[in-house]
PDB file of C-alpha atoms in Angstrom:
ATOM      1  CA  MET W  22      42.667  32.313  47.225  1.00  0.00           C
ATOM      2  CA  LEU W  23      45.892  34.396  46.478  1.00  0.00           C
ATOM      3  CA  ARG W  24      47.701  34.551  43.182  1.00  0.00           C
ATOM      4  CA  LEU W  25      51.155  36.168  43.079  1.00  0.00           C
ATOM      5  CA  PRO W  26      52.915  37.131  39.871  1.00  0.00           C
ATOM      6  CA  ASP W  27      56.673  36.576  39.252  1.00  0.00           C
ATOM      7  CA  ARG W  28      57.066  40.261  38.166  1.00  0.00           C
ATOM      8  CA  TRP W  29      55.129  42.335  40.797  1.00  0.00           C
ATOM      9  CA  ASN W  30      54.218  45.860  40.054  1.00  0.00           C
ATOM     10  CA  GLY W  31      53.726  46.746  43.697  1.00  0.00           C
ATOM     11  CA  GLY W  32      49.913  46.498  43.613  1.00  0.00           C
ATOM     12  CA  LEU W  33      47.217  44.355  45.085  1.00  0.00           C
ATOM     13  CA  VAL W  34      43.690  43.707  43.837  1.00  0.00           C
ATOM     14  CA  VAL W  35      41.141  42.210  46.231  1.00  0.00           C
ATOM     15  CA  SER W  36      37.815  40.654  45.068  1.00  0.00           C
ATOM     16  CA  GLY W  37      34.608  39.268  46.342  1.00  0.00           C
ATOM     17  CA  THR W  38      32.709  36.872  44.136  1.00  0.00           C
ATOM     18  CA  PRO W  39      29.552  37.546  42.124  1.00  0.00           C
ATOM     19  CA  GLY W  40      26.250  35.901  42.999  1.00  0.00           C
ATOM     20  CA  ASN W  41      26.849  33.094  45.407  1.00  0.00           C
ATOM     21  CA  ARG W  42      29.809  31.614  43.686  1.00  0.00           C
ATOM     22  CA  ARG W  43      33.193  30.269  44.800  1.00  0.00           C
ATOM     23  CA  GLN W  44      36.477  32.162  45.083  1.00  0.00           C
ATOM     24  CA  TYR W  45      37.604  31.181  41.553  1.00  0.00           C
ATOM     25  CA  ALA W  46      34.588  32.872  39.811  1.00  0.00           C
ATOM     26  CA  ASN W  47      36.693  36.061  38.918  1.00  0.00           C
ATOM     27  CA  ASP W  48      39.593  34.262  37.493  1.00  0.00           C
ATOM     28  CA  ARG W  49      38.830  35.116  33.856  1.00  0.00           C
ATOM     29  CA  ALA W  50      36.999  38.312  34.427  1.00  0.00           C
ATOM     30  CA  ILE W  51      39.459  39.962  36.622  1.00  0.00           C
ATOM     31  CA  ALA W  52      42.335  37.902  38.007  1.00  0.00           C
ATOM     32  CA  ASP W  53      44.048  36.835  34.757  1.00  0.00           C
ATOM     33  CA  HIS W  54      43.995  40.450  33.483  1.00  0.00           C
ATOM     34  CA  VAL W  55      45.423  42.141  36.655  1.00  0.00           C
ATOM     35  CA  LEU W  56      48.003  39.395  37.018  1.00  0.00           C
ATOM     36  CA  ALA W  57      49.272  40.092  33.498  1.00  0.00           C
ATOM     37  CA  LEU W  58      49.735  43.701  34.617  1.00  0.00           C
ATOM     38  CA  GLY W  59      51.721  42.574  37.602  1.00  0.00           C
ATOM     39  CA  TYR W  60      49.183  42.938  40.400  1.00  0.00           C
ATOM     40  CA  ALA W  61      48.860  40.310  43.169  1.00  0.00           C
ATOM     41  CA  PHE W  62      45.285  39.065  43.294  1.00  0.00           C
ATOM     42  CA  ALA W  63      43.203  37.873  46.279  1.00  0.00           C
ATOM     43  CA  ALA W  64      39.667  36.498  46.289  1.00  0.00           C
ATOM     44  CA  THR W  65      37.138  35.022  48.780  1.00  0.00           C
ATOM     45  CA  ASP W  66      33.964  33.074  48.418  1.00  0.00           C
ATOM     46  CA  LYS W  67      32.531  35.639  51.003  1.00  0.00           C
ATOM     47  CA  GLY W  68      32.022  32.902  53.632  1.00  0.00           C
ATOM     48  CA  ASN W  69      29.037  31.203  52.100  1.00  0.00           C
ATOM     49  CA  THR W  70      28.128  29.889  48.662  1.00  0.00           C
ATOM     50  CA  GLY W  71      25.352  28.289  46.735  1.00  0.00           C
ATOM     51  CA  ILE W  72      21.584  28.856  46.501  1.00  0.00           C
ATOM     52  CA  THR W  73      21.069  28.143  50.219  1.00  0.00           C
ATOM     53  CA  PHE W  74      23.800  30.736  51.264  1.00  0.00           C
ATOM     54  CA  TYR W  75      21.192  32.354  53.568  1.00  0.00           C
ATOM     55  CA  ALA W  76      21.338  29.328  55.920  1.00  0.00           C
ATOM     56  CA  ASP W  77      24.616  30.750  57.195  1.00  0.00           C
ATOM     57  CA  GLY W  78      23.971  32.597  60.445  1.00  0.00           C
ATOM     58  CA  ARG W  79      21.242  32.645  63.033  1.00  0.00           C
ATOM     59  CA  ARG W  80      19.322  35.749  62.046  1.00  0.00           C
ATOM     60  CA  PRO W  81      17.978  37.198  58.804  1.00  0.00           C
ATOM     61  CA  GLY W  82      20.779  39.174  57.146  1.00  0.00           C
ATOM     62  CA  ASP W  83      23.667  37.346  58.811  1.00  0.00           C
ATOM     63  CA  ALA W  84      24.786  35.563  55.661  1.00  0.00           C
ATOM     64  CA  ILE W  85      25.298  38.852  53.811  1.00  0.00           C
ATOM     65  CA  LEU W  86      26.796  40.549  56.814  1.00  0.00           C
ATOM     66  CA  GLU W  87      29.479  37.904  56.766  1.00  0.00           C
ATOM     67  CA  TRP W  88      30.489  38.978  53.303  1.00  0.00           C
ATOM     68  CA  HIS W  89      31.740  42.268  54.724  1.00  0.00           C
ATOM     69  CA  ALA W  90      33.910  40.657  57.487  1.00  0.00           C
ATOM     70  CA  ARG W  91      35.333  38.024  55.109  1.00  0.00           C
ATOM     71  CA  VAL W  92      36.451  40.564  52.574  1.00  0.00           C
ATOM     72  CA  THR W  93      38.057  42.732  55.215  1.00  0.00           C
ATOM     73  CA  GLN W  94      39.836  39.767  56.674  1.00  0.00           C
ATOM     74  CA  LEU W  95      41.072  38.820  53.198  1.00  0.00           C
ATOM     75  CA  ALA W  96      42.416  42.184  52.402  1.00  0.00           C
ATOM     76  CA  ILE W  97      44.358  42.379  55.670  1.00  0.00           C
ATOM     77  CA  ALA W  98      45.756  38.893  55.280  1.00  0.00           C
ATOM     78  CA  ALA W  99      46.651  39.445  51.579  1.00  0.00           C
ATOM     79  CA  ARG W 100      48.656  42.617  52.440  1.00  0.00           C
ATOM     80  CA  SER W 101      50.604  40.592  54.946  1.00  0.00           C
ATOM     81  CA  VAL W 102      51.321  37.730  52.599  1.00  0.00           C
ATOM     82  CA  VAL W 103      52.366  40.077  49.813  1.00  0.00           C
ATOM     83  CA  ALA W 104      54.741  41.797  52.219  1.00  0.00           C
ATOM     84  CA  GLN W 105      56.234  38.446  53.063  1.00  0.00           C
ATOM     85  CA  ARG W 106      56.579  37.325  49.499  1.00  0.00           C
ATOM     86  CA  TYR W 107      58.057  40.511  48.074  1.00  0.00           C
ATOM     87  CA  GLY W 108      59.709  42.183  51.082  1.00  0.00           C
ATOM     88  CA  ARG W 109      57.549  45.194  51.284  1.00  0.00           C
ATOM     89  CA  PRO W 110      53.722  45.881  51.618  1.00  0.00           C
ATOM     90  CA  PRO W 111      51.819  46.808  48.463  1.00  0.00           C
ATOM     91  CA  SER W 112      52.078  50.481  47.418  1.00  0.00           C
ATOM     92  CA  ARG W 113      48.538  50.392  45.980  1.00  0.00           C
ATOM     93  CA  SER W 114      45.597  48.230  47.016  1.00  0.00           C
ATOM     94  CA  LEU W 115      42.421  48.182  44.945  1.00  0.00           C
ATOM     95  CA  MET W 116      39.191  46.282  45.185  1.00  0.00           C
ATOM     96  CA  ALA W 117      37.267  45.058  42.090  1.00  0.00           C
ATOM     97  CA  GLY W 118      34.170  43.008  41.731  1.00  0.00           C
ATOM     98  CA  LEU W 119      30.931  42.499  39.758  1.00  0.00           C
ATOM     99  CA  SER W 120      27.407  41.901  40.858  1.00  0.00           C
ATOM    100  CA  ASN W 121      27.524  41.089  44.582  1.00  0.00           C
ATOM    101  CA  GLY W 122      31.290  41.526  44.326  1.00  0.00           C
ATOM    102  CA  GLY W 123      30.549  45.093  43.076  1.00  0.00           C
ATOM    103  CA  TYR W 124      28.413  45.749  46.090  1.00  0.00           C
ATOM    104  CA  LEU W 125      31.301  44.760  48.329  1.00  0.00           C
ATOM    105  CA  VAL W 126      33.572  47.157  46.496  1.00  0.00           C
ATOM    106  CA  ARG W 127      31.264  50.033  47.440  1.00  0.00           C
ATOM    107  CA  TRP W 128      30.774  48.768  51.060  1.00  0.00           C
ATOM    108  CA  GLN W 129      34.573  48.407  51.651  1.00  0.00           C
ATOM    109  CA  LEU W 130      35.445  51.854  50.200  1.00  0.00           C
ATOM    110  CA  GLU W 131      32.707  53.323  52.354  1.00  0.00           C
ATOM    111  CA  HIS W 132      33.581  51.527  55.571  1.00  0.00           C
ATOM    112  CA  ASN W 133      37.225  50.580  55.362  1.00  0.00           C
ATOM    113  CA  PRO W 134      38.870  53.328  53.307  1.00  0.00           C
ATOM    114  CA  TRP W 135      42.215  52.721  55.181  1.00  0.00           C
ATOM    115  CA  LEU W 136      42.513  49.377  53.346  1.00  0.00           C
ATOM    116  CA  PHE W 137      42.154  50.574  49.797  1.00  0.00           C
ATOM    117  CA  ASP W 138      43.248  53.282  47.419  1.00  0.00           C
ATOM    118  CA  GLY W 139      40.365  52.791  45.067  1.00  0.00           C
ATOM    119  CA  GLY W 140      38.059  50.264  43.440  1.00  0.00           C
ATOM    120  CA  VAL W 141      36.080  49.089  40.471  1.00  0.00           C
ATOM    121  CA  ASP W 142      32.343  48.425  41.034  1.00  0.00           C
ATOM    122  CA  TRP W 143      31.239  46.524  38.041  1.00  0.00           C
ATOM    123  CA  GLU W 144      27.361  46.373  37.886  1.00  0.00           C
ATOM    124  CA  GLY W 145      27.175  46.134  41.654  1.00  0.00           C
ATOM    125  CA  THR W 146      24.027  44.963  43.325  1.00  0.00           C
ATOM    126  CA  LEU W 147      22.288  47.504  45.656  1.00  0.00           C
ATOM    127  CA  TRP W 148      21.778  46.254  49.213  1.00  0.00           C
ATOM    128  CA  THR W 149      20.716  49.488  50.885  1.00  0.00           C
ATOM    129  CA  ALA W 150      18.560  49.720  54.019  1.00  0.00           C
ATOM    130  CA  ASP W 151      15.860  51.973  52.604  1.00  0.00           C
ATOM    131  CA  GLY W 152      16.150  51.120  48.916  1.00  0.00           C
ATOM    132  CA  PRO W 153      16.624  51.015  46.120  1.00  0.00           C
ATOM    133  CA  ASN W 154      17.444  47.334  46.383  1.00  0.00           C
ATOM    134  CA  LEU W 155      16.203  44.106  44.748  1.00  0.00           C
ATOM    135  CA  PHE W 156      13.226  43.920  47.181  1.00  0.00           C
ATOM    136  CA  THR W 157      11.909  47.403  46.163  1.00  0.00           C
ATOM    137  CA  TYR W 158      11.634  46.545  42.527  1.00  0.00           C
ATOM    138  CA  LEU W 159      11.550  42.773  41.819  1.00  0.00           C
ATOM    139  CA  PRO W 160       8.067  42.188  43.309  1.00  0.00           C
ATOM    140  CA  THR W 161       6.793  45.007  41.119  1.00  0.00           C
ATOM    141  CA  ALA W 162       8.580  43.602  38.097  1.00  0.00           C
ATOM    142  CA  LEU W 163       7.118  40.079  38.647  1.00  0.00           C
ATOM    143  CA  ARG W 164       3.643  41.500  38.800  1.00  0.00           C
ATOM    144  CA  ALA W 165       3.775  44.391  36.323  1.00  0.00           C
ATOM    145  CA  PHE W 166       5.702  42.956  33.381  1.00  0.00           C
ATOM    146  CA  PRO W 167       3.395  39.885  32.730  1.00  0.00           C
ATOM    147  CA  ALA W 168       0.379  42.193  33.068  1.00  0.00           C
ATOM    148  CA  GLY W 169       1.837  44.723  30.549  1.00  0.00           C
ATOM    149  CA  ASP W 170       1.794  47.550  33.092  1.00  0.00           C
ATOM    150  CA  HIS W 171       4.551  49.612  31.577  1.00  0.00           C
ATOM    151  CA  GLN W 172       4.113  52.670  33.796  1.00  0.00           C
ATOM    152  CA  ALA W 173       4.508  50.528  36.893  1.00  0.00           C
ATOM    153  CA  MET W 174       7.826  49.182  35.588  1.00  0.00           C
ATOM    154  CA  LEU W 175       9.126  52.747  35.064  1.00  0.00           C
ATOM    155  CA  ASP W 176       7.805  53.819  38.492  1.00  0.00           C
ATOM    156  CA  ALA W 177       9.702  50.914  40.102  1.00  0.00           C
ATOM    157  CA  GLY W 178      12.968  52.301  38.594  1.00  0.00           C
ATOM    158  CA  PHE W 179      13.466  50.575  35.282  1.00  0.00           C
ATOM    159  CA  ALA W 180      15.015  53.055  32.881  1.00  0.00           C
ATOM    160  CA  PRO W 181      13.115  54.012  29.724  1.00  0.00           C
ATOM    161  CA  GLY W 182      14.956  52.380  26.820  1.00  0.00           C
ATOM    162  CA  SER W 183      15.622  49.184  28.788  1.00  0.00           C
ATOM    163  CA  GLU W 184      12.357  47.641  27.651  1.00  0.00           C
ATOM    164  CA  PHE W 185      14.131  45.289  25.123  1.00  0.00           C
ATOM    165  CA  LEU W 186      15.741  43.533  28.133  1.00  0.00           C
ATOM    166  CA  TRP W 187      12.591  42.998  30.187  1.00  0.00           C
ATOM    167  CA  ASP W 188      11.288  39.801  28.502  1.00  0.00           C
ATOM    168  CA  PHE W 189      14.689  38.092  28.873  1.00  0.00           C
ATOM    169  CA  HIS W 190      15.133  39.055  32.453  1.00  0.00           C
ATOM    170  CA  ASN W 191      11.565  38.121  33.303  1.00  0.00           C
ATOM    171  CA  ARG W 192      12.243  34.636  31.897  1.00  0.00           C
ATOM    172  CA  VAL W 193      15.674  33.906  33.358  1.00  0.00           C
ATOM    173  CA  TYR W 194      16.559  36.353  36.104  1.00  0.00           C
ATOM    174  CA  TRP W 195      13.889  38.066  38.212  1.00  0.00           C
ATOM    175  CA  ASP W 196      12.007  34.954  39.560  1.00  0.00           C
ATOM    176  CA  LEU W 197      15.120  33.056  40.311  1.00  0.00           C
ATOM    177  CA  THR W 198      16.891  35.974  41.967  1.00  0.00           C
ATOM    178  CA  GLN W 199      13.980  36.783  44.209  1.00  0.00           C
ATOM    179  CA  ARG W 200      13.662  33.230  45.261  1.00  0.00           C
ATOM    180  CA  ILE W 201      17.334  32.931  46.173  1.00  0.00           C
ATOM    181  CA  TYR W 202      17.625  36.218  48.132  1.00  0.00           C
ATOM    182  CA  GLN W 203      14.368  36.623  49.944  1.00  0.00           C
ATOM    183  CA  PRO W 204      15.154  33.937  52.472  1.00  0.00           C
ATOM    184  CA  GLY W 205      18.222  35.912  53.415  1.00  0.00           C
ATOM    185  CA  TRP W 206      15.999  38.400  55.188  1.00  0.00           C
ATOM    186  CA  THR W 207      12.724  36.708  55.830  1.00  0.00           C
ATOM    187  CA  PRO W 208      11.752  33.178  56.694  1.00  0.00           C
ATOM    188  CA  PRO W 209      10.855  31.266  53.467  1.00  0.00           C
ATOM    189  CA  THR W 210       7.088  31.497  52.737  1.00  0.00           C
ATOM    190  CA  PRO W 211       5.250  28.839  50.658  1.00  0.00           C
ATOM    191  CA  VAL W 212       5.184  29.531  46.903  1.00  0.00           C
ATOM    192  CA  PRO W 213       2.401  28.117  44.843  1.00  0.00           C
ATOM    193  CA  ARG W 214       3.454  25.486  42.433  1.00  0.00           C
ATOM    194  CA  PRO W 215       2.554  25.998  38.725  1.00  0.00           C
ATOM    195  CA  THR W 216      -0.009  23.715  37.152  1.00  0.00           C
ATOM    196  CA  THR W 217      -0.903  22.990  33.558  1.00  0.00           C
ATOM    197  CA  THR W 218      -3.886  25.380  33.812  1.00  0.00           C
ATOM    198  CA  THR W 219      -2.414  28.371  35.482  1.00  0.00           C
ATOM    199  CA  PRO W 220       0.590  30.695  34.529  1.00  0.00           C
ATOM    200  CA  ARG W 221       3.886  30.023  36.179  1.00  0.00           C
ATOM    201  CA  ALA W 222       3.745  31.085  39.809  1.00  0.00           C
ATOM    202  CA  ARG W 223       5.403  34.277  40.957  1.00  0.00           C
ATOM    203  CA  PRO W 224       6.731  34.624  44.358  1.00  0.00           C
ATOM    204  CA  ARG W 225       5.887  37.608  46.428  1.00  0.00           C
ATOM    205  CA  CYS W 226       8.527  39.313  48.639  1.00  0.00           C
ATOM    206  CA  THR W 227       7.205  40.169  52.130  1.00  0.00           C
ATOM    207  CA  THR W 228       8.472  43.162  54.019  1.00  0.00           C
ATOM    208  CA  PRO W 229      11.613  42.111  56.078  1.00  0.00           C
ATOM    209  CA  SER W 230      10.531  41.113  59.673  1.00  0.00           C
ATOM    210  CA  ALA W 231      11.534  43.157  62.695  1.00  0.00           C
ATOM    211  CA  GLY W 232      14.368  40.805  63.482  1.00  0.00           C
ATOM    212  CA  SER W 233      15.887  41.258  59.942  1.00  0.00           C
ATOM    213  CA  ARG W 234      18.954  43.315  59.528  1.00  0.00           C
ATOM    214  CA  SER W 235      19.944  45.072  56.397  1.00  0.00           C
ATOM    215  CA  PRO W 236      23.661  45.004  55.624  1.00  0.00           C
ATOM    216  CA  ALA W 237      23.680  48.775  55.232  1.00  0.00           C
ATOM    217  CA  ALA W 238      21.983  49.276  58.601  1.00  0.00           C
ATOM    218  CA  SER W 239      24.337  46.908  60.293  1.00  0.00           C
ATOM    219  CA  ALA W 240      27.567  48.166  58.875  1.00  0.00           C
ATOM    220  CA  GLY W 241      29.305  48.242  62.286  1.00  0.00           C
ATOM    221  CA  ARG W 242      29.597  44.361  62.347  1.00  0.00           C
TER     222      ARG W 242
END
């Protein structure tokens, strides 16, 4: 998706979407603001959307690796379209994103610095080969917080002073997030269903299999 202002300031902002959302997800958070400043704006859905995004590809990790390629393709195509529209290429190209889109800002600046002059990583997710990443702390959080193990939470990387957020995240974020992303690296494993006599089931992340590929470890794709 490409949005072109009538009064162009010479700049281009490229964005990947947060979570597993569509290309319009950043319209209010980023696009409307930068368009008002005169920037052209381009966004992609990263090549796969929805809670079964991980089904895209043949091997664990393929779906997220596609995010890298799609944003690179978008940036190149957007520069070309902007040059066609305004008669010259952008003088400044930036990347901006939040959550998984923030992760992609960092990845692009590290691997394709020739495409961008800078970027804004807004609460970007960490997908690093050796951690920290969601799989190094979510399993601990799902075990330790309900058990009241405060020290285990701190040891997993949760900052002192963030305790007031833990209950909310435990109820609405940690469980859902782990269920969505674990199949991206490992085959789905059965998760016990809650009953009326037991607490709500908590999934357990397994160590990614030998065939899994971390996005950070497969940067060459």
